[in-house]
Amino acid sequence: MISRELVSGVYWVGALDFDRRIFDELIPLPEGTSYNAYLVRGSQKTALIDTVDPAKEYDLLSNLVKLGIECIDYIVINHAEQDHSGTLPMILEFYPDARVVTNAKCRDLLVALLHIPQERFMVIADGETLSLGDRTLQFFITPWTHWPETQITWLVEDRILFPCDLFGFHAATSELFITDEAWAYRSAKRYYAEIMMPFRGSIKGYVEKVRGLSPAMIAPSHGPVNKNPQFILDAYADWVSDTVKNEVVIPYVSMHGSTAKMVEHLTGALITRGIVVKPFNLTRTDIGDLAFALVDAATVVIATPTVLFGPHPTVVSATYLANALRPKTKFASVIGSFGWGGKSVETITKMLDHVKVELIPPVMVLGEPDEATMQALDRLADEILKKHKEINIV
Ligand code: FEO
């Protein structure tokens, strides 16, 4: 590995993980990821901001050694999740005089997760500052920029924000700074959908708070550094807003073709009515792509065959995930087929308790869909169009 300089005396010292393909054993990482740690040298003190995933601990250590860092005074931990804190025990061994600077809630998690001794901590409060001599760090406690203990760190004189997970994205790239904003937008939106969307309500306020700081750079804990903060702040302002688009997402599974025929017909009916449709065959869908589509869609139609007495387990899994991600979706419905009854509609609608959706009457058919089924799907498309018109997105 290699360290890179953001500005004089401020270095990226993290690790690139080109090979990693899944995070939390859940989130696909098509472009790998990075664990960004930063070193800030002041005239009197030196601070390390975050560490890296334990799988890459030697990358961080060798970066510090190659930079000739013999003393670290402070290790700021913005977030206790192990991809940023996991190398803390090793760094504390190598730098025995370093204090861990974080908020009380994060300290408690670090003690529980990593068994860091209490005496190594310096606990800070919201808004508190820490002088490094000619440089100053300021800390803002920002719960739920992934976990409840998260905080962001502001390098006052250089106007660099270190927001940890917030505003970053999963990608391993040799470029220190974002150079392709179209690529960065898609990657950041996917990351927002997978990680930040459940906390949309809290993040709204943080976007405005960060705007108020007017950062020159945003240096997150995943992905390249952003020298055009306006770009990501505008994108986040859109994603966290209550505005939805004239789009329908259809996650589906079909075992013998009946549900697939219904999805195909509904897709055509919606396209005919000028609505953007995004069907996802869940047996081969990257769930990051599904999450991405949920950021803006006004309506979700869940399509399932019946297995025994309820929805297909793959549909149950996707519905559980969609509910947990809490998209701003306004309307939902269920379509599918059954052989001898079952409670697919009840099971799915009960699972949507975290999303404030209005349910549009479902279309469930016994066996093979017939002409009457297709007409019912046309009426469903009419109803979706009507609902979209009512909220002025058509
Ligand atoms: Fe990148 Fe919530 O850890």
PDB file of N, CA, C and O and ligand atoms in Angstrom, residues 23-24 35 79 81-84 145-147 150 164-165 170 191 195 221-222, ligand 1:
ATOM      1  N   PHE A  23     -20.276  -7.493   1.800  1.00  0.00           N
ATOM      2  CA  PHE A  23     -20.097  -6.772   3.055  1.00  0.00           C
ATOM      3  C   PHE A  23     -21.199  -7.199   4.013  1.00  0.00           C
ATOM      4  O   PHE A  23     -22.360  -7.337   3.617  1.00  0.00           O
ATOM      5  N   ASP A  24     -20.848  -7.374   5.271  1.00  0.00           N
ATOM      6  CA  ASP A  24     -21.825  -7.840   6.273  1.00  0.00           C
ATOM      7  C   ASP A  24     -22.508  -9.140   5.828  1.00  0.00           C
ATOM      8  O   ASP A  24     -23.636  -9.420   6.237  1.00  0.00           O
ATOM      9  N   TYR A  35     -11.149   1.037   2.845  1.00  0.00           N
ATOM     10  CA  TYR A  35     -11.315   1.449   4.246  1.00  0.00           C
ATOM     11  C   TYR A  35     -10.381   2.632   4.400  1.00  0.00           C
ATOM     12  O   TYR A  35      -9.154   2.464   4.449  1.00  0.00           O
ATOM     13  N   HIS A  79     -16.803   5.849  14.205  1.00  0.00           N
ATOM     14  CA  HIS A  79     -17.834   4.810  14.068  1.00  0.00           C
ATOM     15  C   HIS A  79     -17.227   3.505  14.567  1.00  0.00           C
ATOM     16  O   HIS A  79     -16.083   3.177  14.201  1.00  0.00           O
ATOM     17  N   GLU A  81     -18.104   0.392  13.960  1.00  0.00           N
ATOM     18  CA  GLU A  81     -18.155  -0.820  13.131  1.00  0.00           C
ATOM     19  C   GLU A  81     -16.729  -1.225  12.753  1.00  0.00           C
ATOM     20  O   GLU A  81     -15.880  -0.384  12.445  1.00  0.00           O
ATOM     21  N   GLN A  82     -16.527  -2.542  12.728  1.00  0.00           N
ATOM     22  CA  GLN A  82     -15.150  -3.055  12.685  1.00  0.00           C
ATOM     23  C   GLN A  82     -14.397  -2.743  11.398  1.00  0.00           C
ATOM     24  O   GLN A  82     -13.162  -2.808  11.386  1.00  0.00           O
ATOM     25  N   ASP A  83     -15.095  -2.430  10.317  1.00  0.00           N
ATOM     26  CA  ASP A  83     -14.348  -2.078   9.101  1.00  0.00           C
ATOM     27  C   ASP A  83     -13.588  -0.758   9.277  1.00  0.00           C
ATOM     28  O   ASP A  83     -12.690  -0.445   8.486  1.00  0.00           O
ATOM     29  N   HIS A  84     -13.923  -0.002  10.334  1.00  0.00           N
ATOM     30  CA  HIS A  84     -13.199   1.247  10.628  1.00  0.00           C
ATOM     31  C   HIS A  84     -12.467   1.212  11.959  1.00  0.00           C
ATOM     32  O   HIS A  84     -11.530   1.972  12.161  1.00  0.00           O
ATOM     33  N   THR A 145     -25.789   7.765  11.256  1.00  0.00           N
ATOM     34  CA  THR A 145     -25.162   7.769   9.934  1.00  0.00           C
ATOM     35  C   THR A 145     -24.495   6.403   9.808  1.00  0.00           C
ATOM     36  O   THR A 145     -23.319   6.289   9.522  1.00  0.00           O
ATOM     37  N   HIS A 146     -25.209   5.473  10.059  1.00  0.00           N
ATOM     38  CA  HIS A 146     -25.193   4.013  10.022  1.00  0.00           C
ATOM     39  C   HIS A 146     -25.591   3.450  11.375  1.00  0.00           C
ATOM     40  O   HIS A 146     -26.598   2.810  11.490  1.00  0.00           O
ATOM     41  N   TRP A 147     -24.828   3.651  12.430  1.00  0.00           N
ATOM     42  CA  TRP A 147     -25.150   3.125  13.755  1.00  0.00           C
ATOM     43  C   TRP A 147     -25.502   4.297  14.679  1.00  0.00           C
ATOM     44  O   TRP A 147     -25.291   5.460  14.318  1.00  0.00           O
ATOM     45  N   THR A 150     -22.524   7.061  15.716  1.00  0.00           N
ATOM     46  CA  THR A 150     -21.679   7.698  14.698  1.00  0.00           C
ATOM     47  C   THR A 150     -21.475   9.199  14.938  1.00  0.00           C
ATOM     48  O   THR A 150     -22.345   9.890  15.451  1.00  0.00           O
ATOM     49  N   CYS A 164     -16.931   9.599   7.933  1.00  0.00           N
ATOM     50  CA  CYS A 164     -16.953   8.131   8.004  1.00  0.00           C
ATOM     51  C   CYS A 164     -17.894   7.571   6.930  1.00  0.00           C
ATOM     52  O   CYS A 164     -17.761   7.923   5.770  1.00  0.00           O
ATOM     53  N   ASP A 165     -18.870   6.735   7.306  1.00  0.00           N
ATOM     54  CA  ASP A 165     -19.704   6.082   6.282  1.00  0.00           C
ATOM     55  C   ASP A 165     -20.507   7.087   5.430  1.00  0.00           C
ATOM     56  O   ASP A 165     -20.755   6.851   4.248  1.00  0.00           O
ATOM     57  N   HIS A 170     -18.958   2.200  -1.748  1.00  0.00           N
ATOM     58  CA  HIS A 170     -18.067   1.056  -1.846  1.00  0.00           C
ATOM     59  C   HIS A 170     -17.429   0.990  -3.231  1.00  0.00           C
ATOM     60  O   HIS A 170     -18.107   0.703  -4.219  1.00  0.00           O
ATOM     61  N   TYR A 191     -24.942   2.874  -2.586  1.00  0.00           N
ATOM     62  CA  TYR A 191     -24.480   2.805  -1.189  1.00  0.00           C
ATOM     63  C   TYR A 191     -25.511   3.451  -0.252  1.00  0.00           C
ATOM     64  O   TYR A 191     -25.830   2.913   0.813  1.00  0.00           O
ATOM     65  N   ILE A 195     -27.186   1.359   2.740  1.00  0.00           N
ATOM     66  CA  ILE A 195     -26.663   1.657   4.086  1.00  0.00           C
ATOM     67  C   ILE A 195     -27.423   2.787   4.780  1.00  0.00           C
ATOM     68  O   ILE A 195     -27.731   2.701   5.968  1.00  0.00           O
ATOM     69  N   SER A 221     -15.100   7.345   4.574  1.00  0.00           N
ATOM     70  CA  SER A 221     -14.342   6.148   4.969  1.00  0.00           C
ATOM     71  C   SER A 221     -14.396   5.043   3.921  1.00  0.00           C
ATOM     72  O   SER A 221     -13.738   4.023   4.070  1.00  0.00           O
ATOM     73  N   HIS A 222     -15.210   5.214   2.891  1.00  0.00           N
ATOM     74  CA  HIS A 222     -15.225   4.275   1.766  1.00  0.00           C
ATOM     75  C   HIS A 222     -15.220   5.073   0.460  1.00  0.00           C
ATOM     76  O   HIS A 222     -15.973   6.039   0.324  1.00  0.00           O
TER      77      HIS A 222
HETATM   78 FE1  FEO B   1     -18.243   1.256   6.864  1.00  0.00          FE
HETATM   79 FE2  FEO B   1     -20.838   1.182   9.115  1.00  0.00          FE
HETATM   80  O1  FEO B   1     -19.149   0.766   8.419  1.00  0.00           O
END
